[in-house]
XYZ file of C-alpha atoms in Angstrom:
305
model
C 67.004 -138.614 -94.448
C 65.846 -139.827 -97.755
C 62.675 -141.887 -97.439
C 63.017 -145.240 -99.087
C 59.120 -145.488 -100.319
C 60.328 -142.103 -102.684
C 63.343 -143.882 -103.500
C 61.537 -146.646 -104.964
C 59.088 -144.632 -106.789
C 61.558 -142.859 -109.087
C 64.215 -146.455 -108.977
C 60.406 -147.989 -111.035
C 60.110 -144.335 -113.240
C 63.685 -145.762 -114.224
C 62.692 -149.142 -114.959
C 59.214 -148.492 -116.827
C 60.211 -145.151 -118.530
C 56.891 -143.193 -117.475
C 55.412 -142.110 -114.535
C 52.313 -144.466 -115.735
C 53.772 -147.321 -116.397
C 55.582 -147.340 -113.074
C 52.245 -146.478 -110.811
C 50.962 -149.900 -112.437
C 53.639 -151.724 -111.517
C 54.013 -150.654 -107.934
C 50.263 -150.339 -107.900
C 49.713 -146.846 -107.263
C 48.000 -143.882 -109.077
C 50.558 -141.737 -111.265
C 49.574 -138.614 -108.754
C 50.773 -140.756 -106.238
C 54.031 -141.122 -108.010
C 54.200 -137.657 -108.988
C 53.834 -136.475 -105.557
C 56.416 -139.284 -103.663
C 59.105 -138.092 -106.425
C 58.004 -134.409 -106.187
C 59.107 -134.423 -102.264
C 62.540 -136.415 -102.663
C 63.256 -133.311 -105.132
C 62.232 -130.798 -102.687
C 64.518 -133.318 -99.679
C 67.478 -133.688 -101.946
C 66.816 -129.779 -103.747
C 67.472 -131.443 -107.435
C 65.606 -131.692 -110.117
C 64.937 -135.325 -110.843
C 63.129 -135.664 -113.690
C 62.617 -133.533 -116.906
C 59.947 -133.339 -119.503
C 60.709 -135.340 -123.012
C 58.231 -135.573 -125.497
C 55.530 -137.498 -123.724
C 57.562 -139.246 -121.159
C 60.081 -138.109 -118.954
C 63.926 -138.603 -118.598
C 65.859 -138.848 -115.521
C 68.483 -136.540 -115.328
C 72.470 -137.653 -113.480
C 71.781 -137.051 -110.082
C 68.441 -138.901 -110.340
C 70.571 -141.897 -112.294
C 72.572 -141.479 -108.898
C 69.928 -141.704 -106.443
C 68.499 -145.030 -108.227
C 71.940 -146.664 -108.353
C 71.620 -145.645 -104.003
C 67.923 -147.404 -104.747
C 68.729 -150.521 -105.772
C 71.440 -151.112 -103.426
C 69.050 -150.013 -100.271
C 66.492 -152.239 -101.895
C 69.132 -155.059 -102.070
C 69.977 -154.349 -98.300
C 66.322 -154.556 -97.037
C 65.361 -157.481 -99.258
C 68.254 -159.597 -97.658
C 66.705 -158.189 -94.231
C 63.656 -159.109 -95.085
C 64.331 -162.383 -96.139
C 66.341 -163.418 -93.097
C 63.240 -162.188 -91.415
C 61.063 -164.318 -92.795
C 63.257 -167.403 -92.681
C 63.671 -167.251 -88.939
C 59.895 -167.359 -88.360
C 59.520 -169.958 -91.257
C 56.520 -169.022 -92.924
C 55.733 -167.348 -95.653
C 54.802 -163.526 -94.701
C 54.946 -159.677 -96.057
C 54.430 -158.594 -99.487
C 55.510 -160.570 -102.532
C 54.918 -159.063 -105.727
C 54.153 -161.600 -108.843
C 54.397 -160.477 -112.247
C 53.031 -163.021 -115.174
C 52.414 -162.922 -118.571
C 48.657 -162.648 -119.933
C 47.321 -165.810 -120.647
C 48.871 -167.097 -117.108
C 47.510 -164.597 -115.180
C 43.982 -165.406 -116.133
C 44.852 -168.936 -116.153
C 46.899 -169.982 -114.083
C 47.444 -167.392 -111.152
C 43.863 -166.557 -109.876
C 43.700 -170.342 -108.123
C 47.278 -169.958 -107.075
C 46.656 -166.751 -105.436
C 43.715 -167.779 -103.887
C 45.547 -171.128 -102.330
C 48.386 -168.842 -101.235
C 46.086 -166.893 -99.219
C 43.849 -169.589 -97.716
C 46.630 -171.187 -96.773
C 49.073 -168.169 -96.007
C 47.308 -165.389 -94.349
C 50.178 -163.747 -93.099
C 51.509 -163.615 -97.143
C 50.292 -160.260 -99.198
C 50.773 -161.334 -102.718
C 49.982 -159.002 -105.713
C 49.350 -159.905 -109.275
C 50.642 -157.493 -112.171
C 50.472 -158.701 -115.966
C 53.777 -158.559 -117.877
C 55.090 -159.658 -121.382
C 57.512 -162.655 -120.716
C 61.114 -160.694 -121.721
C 59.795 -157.577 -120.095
C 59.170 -159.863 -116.424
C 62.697 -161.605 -116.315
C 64.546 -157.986 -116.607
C 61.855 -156.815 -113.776
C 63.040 -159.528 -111.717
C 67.017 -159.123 -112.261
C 66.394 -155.443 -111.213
C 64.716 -155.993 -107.819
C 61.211 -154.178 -109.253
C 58.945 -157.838 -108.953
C 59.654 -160.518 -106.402
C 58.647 -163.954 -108.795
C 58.070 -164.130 -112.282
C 55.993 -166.220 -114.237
C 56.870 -166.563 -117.968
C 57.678 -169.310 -120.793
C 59.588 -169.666 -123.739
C 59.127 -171.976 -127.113
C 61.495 -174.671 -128.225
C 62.711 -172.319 -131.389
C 62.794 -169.112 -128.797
C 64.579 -169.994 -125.658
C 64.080 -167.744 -122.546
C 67.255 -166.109 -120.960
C 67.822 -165.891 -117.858
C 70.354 -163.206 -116.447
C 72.657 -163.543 -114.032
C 71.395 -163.907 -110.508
C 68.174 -165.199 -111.725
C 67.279 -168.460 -110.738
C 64.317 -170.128 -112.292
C 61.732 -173.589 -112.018
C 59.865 -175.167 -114.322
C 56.403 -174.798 -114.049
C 55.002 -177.070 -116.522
C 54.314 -177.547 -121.032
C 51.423 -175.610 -122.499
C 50.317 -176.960 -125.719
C 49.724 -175.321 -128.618
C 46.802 -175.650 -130.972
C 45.687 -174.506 -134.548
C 42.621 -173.107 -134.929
C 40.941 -172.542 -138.015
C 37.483 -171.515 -139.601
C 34.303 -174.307 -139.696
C 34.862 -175.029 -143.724
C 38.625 -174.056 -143.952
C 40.599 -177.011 -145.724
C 42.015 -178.106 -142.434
C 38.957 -178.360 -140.815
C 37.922 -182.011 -139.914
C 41.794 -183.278 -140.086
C 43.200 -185.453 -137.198
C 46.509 -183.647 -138.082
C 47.972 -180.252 -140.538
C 52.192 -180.987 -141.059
C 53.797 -177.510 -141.068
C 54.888 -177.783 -144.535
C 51.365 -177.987 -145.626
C 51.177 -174.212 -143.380
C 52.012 -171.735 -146.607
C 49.658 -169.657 -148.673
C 47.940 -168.894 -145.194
C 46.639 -165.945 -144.153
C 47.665 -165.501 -140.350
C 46.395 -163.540 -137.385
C 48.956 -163.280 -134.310
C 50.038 -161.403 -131.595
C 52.111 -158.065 -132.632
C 56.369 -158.019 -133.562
C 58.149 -158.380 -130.750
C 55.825 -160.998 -129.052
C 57.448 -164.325 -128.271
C 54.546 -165.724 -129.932
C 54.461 -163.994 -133.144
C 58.373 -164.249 -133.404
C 58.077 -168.109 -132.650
C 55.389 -168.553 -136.097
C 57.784 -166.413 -137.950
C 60.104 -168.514 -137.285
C 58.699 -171.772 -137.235
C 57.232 -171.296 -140.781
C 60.440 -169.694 -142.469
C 62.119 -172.874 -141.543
C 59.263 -175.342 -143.049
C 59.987 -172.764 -146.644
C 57.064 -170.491 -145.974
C 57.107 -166.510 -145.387
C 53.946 -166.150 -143.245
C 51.331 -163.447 -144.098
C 50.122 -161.721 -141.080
C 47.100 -159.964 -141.918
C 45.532 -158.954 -138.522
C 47.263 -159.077 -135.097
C 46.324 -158.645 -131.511
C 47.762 -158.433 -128.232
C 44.721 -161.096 -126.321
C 44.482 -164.560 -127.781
C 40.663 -163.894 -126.803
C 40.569 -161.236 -129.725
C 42.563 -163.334 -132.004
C 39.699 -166.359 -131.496
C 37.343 -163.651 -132.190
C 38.803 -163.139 -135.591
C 39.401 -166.464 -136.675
C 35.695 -167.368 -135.631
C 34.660 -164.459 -138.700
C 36.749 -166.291 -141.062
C 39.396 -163.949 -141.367
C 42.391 -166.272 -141.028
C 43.983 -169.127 -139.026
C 45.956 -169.100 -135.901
C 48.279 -170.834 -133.490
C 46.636 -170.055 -129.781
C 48.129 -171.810 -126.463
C 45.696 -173.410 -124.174
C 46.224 -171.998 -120.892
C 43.569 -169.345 -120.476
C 42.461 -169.710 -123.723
C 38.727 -170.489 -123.011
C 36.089 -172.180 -124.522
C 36.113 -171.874 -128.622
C 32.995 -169.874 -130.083
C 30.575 -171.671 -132.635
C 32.627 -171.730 -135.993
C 36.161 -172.435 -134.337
C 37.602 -175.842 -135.040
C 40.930 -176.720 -133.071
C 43.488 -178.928 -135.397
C 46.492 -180.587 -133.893
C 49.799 -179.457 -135.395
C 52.333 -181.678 -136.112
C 54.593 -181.633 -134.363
C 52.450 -180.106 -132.012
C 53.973 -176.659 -130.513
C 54.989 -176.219 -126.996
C 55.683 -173.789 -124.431
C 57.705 -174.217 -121.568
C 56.549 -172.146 -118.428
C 59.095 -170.781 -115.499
C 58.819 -169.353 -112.406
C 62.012 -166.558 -111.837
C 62.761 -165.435 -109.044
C 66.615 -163.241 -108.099
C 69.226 -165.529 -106.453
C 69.688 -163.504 -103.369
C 65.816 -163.932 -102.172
C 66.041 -168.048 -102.623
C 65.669 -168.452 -99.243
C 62.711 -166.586 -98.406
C 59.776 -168.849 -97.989
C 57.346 -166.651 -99.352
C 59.655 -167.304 -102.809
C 59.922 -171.103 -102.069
C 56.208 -171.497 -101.208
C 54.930 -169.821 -104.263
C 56.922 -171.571 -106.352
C 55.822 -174.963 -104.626
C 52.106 -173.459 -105.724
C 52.459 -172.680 -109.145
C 54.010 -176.137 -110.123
C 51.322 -178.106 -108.131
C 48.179 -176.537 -109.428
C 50.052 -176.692 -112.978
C 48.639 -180.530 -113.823
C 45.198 -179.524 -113.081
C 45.239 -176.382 -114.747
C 47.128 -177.975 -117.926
C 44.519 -180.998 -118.085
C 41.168 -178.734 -118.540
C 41.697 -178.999 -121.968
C 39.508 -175.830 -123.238
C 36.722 -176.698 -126.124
C-alpha cells in the first residue's frame, strides 16, 4: 500500500524542484526526504527521480504517482476539514506560508494568539516570495497564504483560490542625512530621475513595481545595488550609497543617517490572506484568517522610526 507521508514528499520535490527546497517547505531535513522517496521506489520498484545537473527531475511514472498525490491529498483535506467542522474548533496542523517582511512582522503575534487561544491548532510558519505562495496554495503544498500586491502590480489569484484582505502597508522613501530630499515634507515622482537606486532583485514584486512606477513618471531607474532583506537595503542607504522605496511592516527602526520622506502619492501595498476554495470551511482556515486581519491595525499603526 503506498504510504501517503512518501507520497507527499516527492508530490513537494515536484513543486519546489529540489530535494532542498522541498525539506524546507514540509519542514524536514533533505535526508529525510531522500529516504521517504527512496522507500516508495523500492514499494512501487521504479525509479522516481533522476540526477540533472544539480537538481533532480522526476521521471513519468513519478509525474504519475504525484497526479495520485494530489488527488489523495484533496481526499484527506476534505476529510479533514469535515473533521474539524463537526467539533468546531480550530485543530490539527495548518501550514502558513508568508512573504518576508510579514513573517517578521506580522505573523510572530498572530501565531502566538493562535496558540494561546487554540491549543488544539499546530500552525507552522514558512517564508515565501508572494507569486511563489499563491501557486503553493492552488497546489495543496501550504494551507493559508499571506502575500500582497501594489496598485501598478496586481496579485492573481487562480482558480479555486479564495482570498481576504488583510490590510494597506505604506510605503516610504528613504534617503541619506544630506541627500537633496532630505528635510522635505514631500518628493513628487517626477522629481525621482537621475537617482541611483538600491532594491530588491528582478523578479521581486517590489523591484518590478519601481521599475514600473518610474518608467511611467519618464524616468529609467538605475539600480546600482540590490538585496533580497529590506534590512540590508537600509543598511546601504544608511552608507550613502543610494535611495530606496522600503514598506513599513517589519521594517524596523531606521539607523543614524536614514531620513524617511513621504512619496507622493505615497505607495501602497495591499496584503491578502489565500487560502484553496475547498478548505473554506475548516475553522482552523476561518480562524486564522479572523487573526491576521485583527492584529493588522495594531501592527500597521507602530509606525517604525
Amino acid at each position: 500500500m503506498l504510504d501517503l507521508q512518501r507520497l507527499r514528499a516527492l508530490h513537494a520535490v515536484s513543486v519546489h524542484g529540489t530535494v532542498g527546497a522541498a525539506a524546507t517547505a514540509l519542514g524536514y531535513t533533505p535526508s529525510a526526504v531522500s529516504q521517504q522517496i527512496a522507500k516508495l521506489e523500492r514499494e512501487t520498484r521504479t525509479v522516481l527521480l533522476e540526477r540533472e545537473g544539480r537538481g533532480v527531475r522526476l521521471t513519468d511514472e513519478a509525474l504519475q504517482l504525484v497526479s495520485t498525490a494530489q488527488e489523495l491529498m484533496a481526499i484527506v483535506e476534505r476529510a479533514e476539514t469535515e473533521l474539524e467542522e463537526r467539533r468546531g474548533l480550530p485543530a490539527g496542523r495548518l501550514t502558513v506560508a508568508a512573504f518576508a517582511s510579514a513573517a517578521r512582522g506580522l505573523m510572530p503575534g498572530v501565531l502566538a494568539d493562535l496558540a494561546r487561544r487554540h491549543p488544539a491548532l499546530d500552525t507552522r510558519l514558512t517564508e515565501v516570495d508572494p507569486h511563489l505562495s499563491v501557486d503553493l496554495v492552488a497546489k495543496g503544498v501550504v494551507d493559508v497564504a499571506v502575500a500582497h500586491d501594489w496598485d501598478i502590480a496586481p496579485l492573481p489569484a487562480p482558480e479555486g483560490v479564495e482570498q481576504a484582505v488583510i490590510g494597506d502597508d505604506l510605503c516610504d522613501l528613504l534617503v541619506p542625512a544630506g541627500h537633496r530630499f532630505a528635510g522635505r515634507t514631500a518628493v513628487r515622482r517626477e522629481e525621482l530621475g537621475g537617482e541611483r537606486w538600491i532594491c530588491q532583485p528582478p523578479g521581486r514584486v517590489c523591484h518590478e513595481w519601481l521599475v514600473r512606477t518610474l518608467r511611467a513618471a519618464g524616468h529609467e531607474p538605475e539600480v546600482v545595488h540590490q538585496a533580497d532583506e529590506n534590512p540590508t537595503l537600509v543598511a546601504l542607504v544608511a552608507a550613502g550609497l543610494g535611495i530606496a522605496l522600503i514598506p513599513r511592516l517589519g521594517r524596523g527602526p531606521l539607523p543614524e543617517g536614514v531620513v524617511e520622506v513621504p512619496l507622493d502619492p505615497m505607495p501602497v501595498r495591499h496584503l491578502y490572506a489565500l487560502w484553496r476554495r475547498g478548505a473554506a470551511r475548516r475553522p482552523a482556515i476561518a480562524e486564522t484568517v479572523r487573526t491576521l486581519q485583527h492584529h493588522w491595525p495594531t501592527v500597521s499603526a507602530h509606525r517604525p522610526r
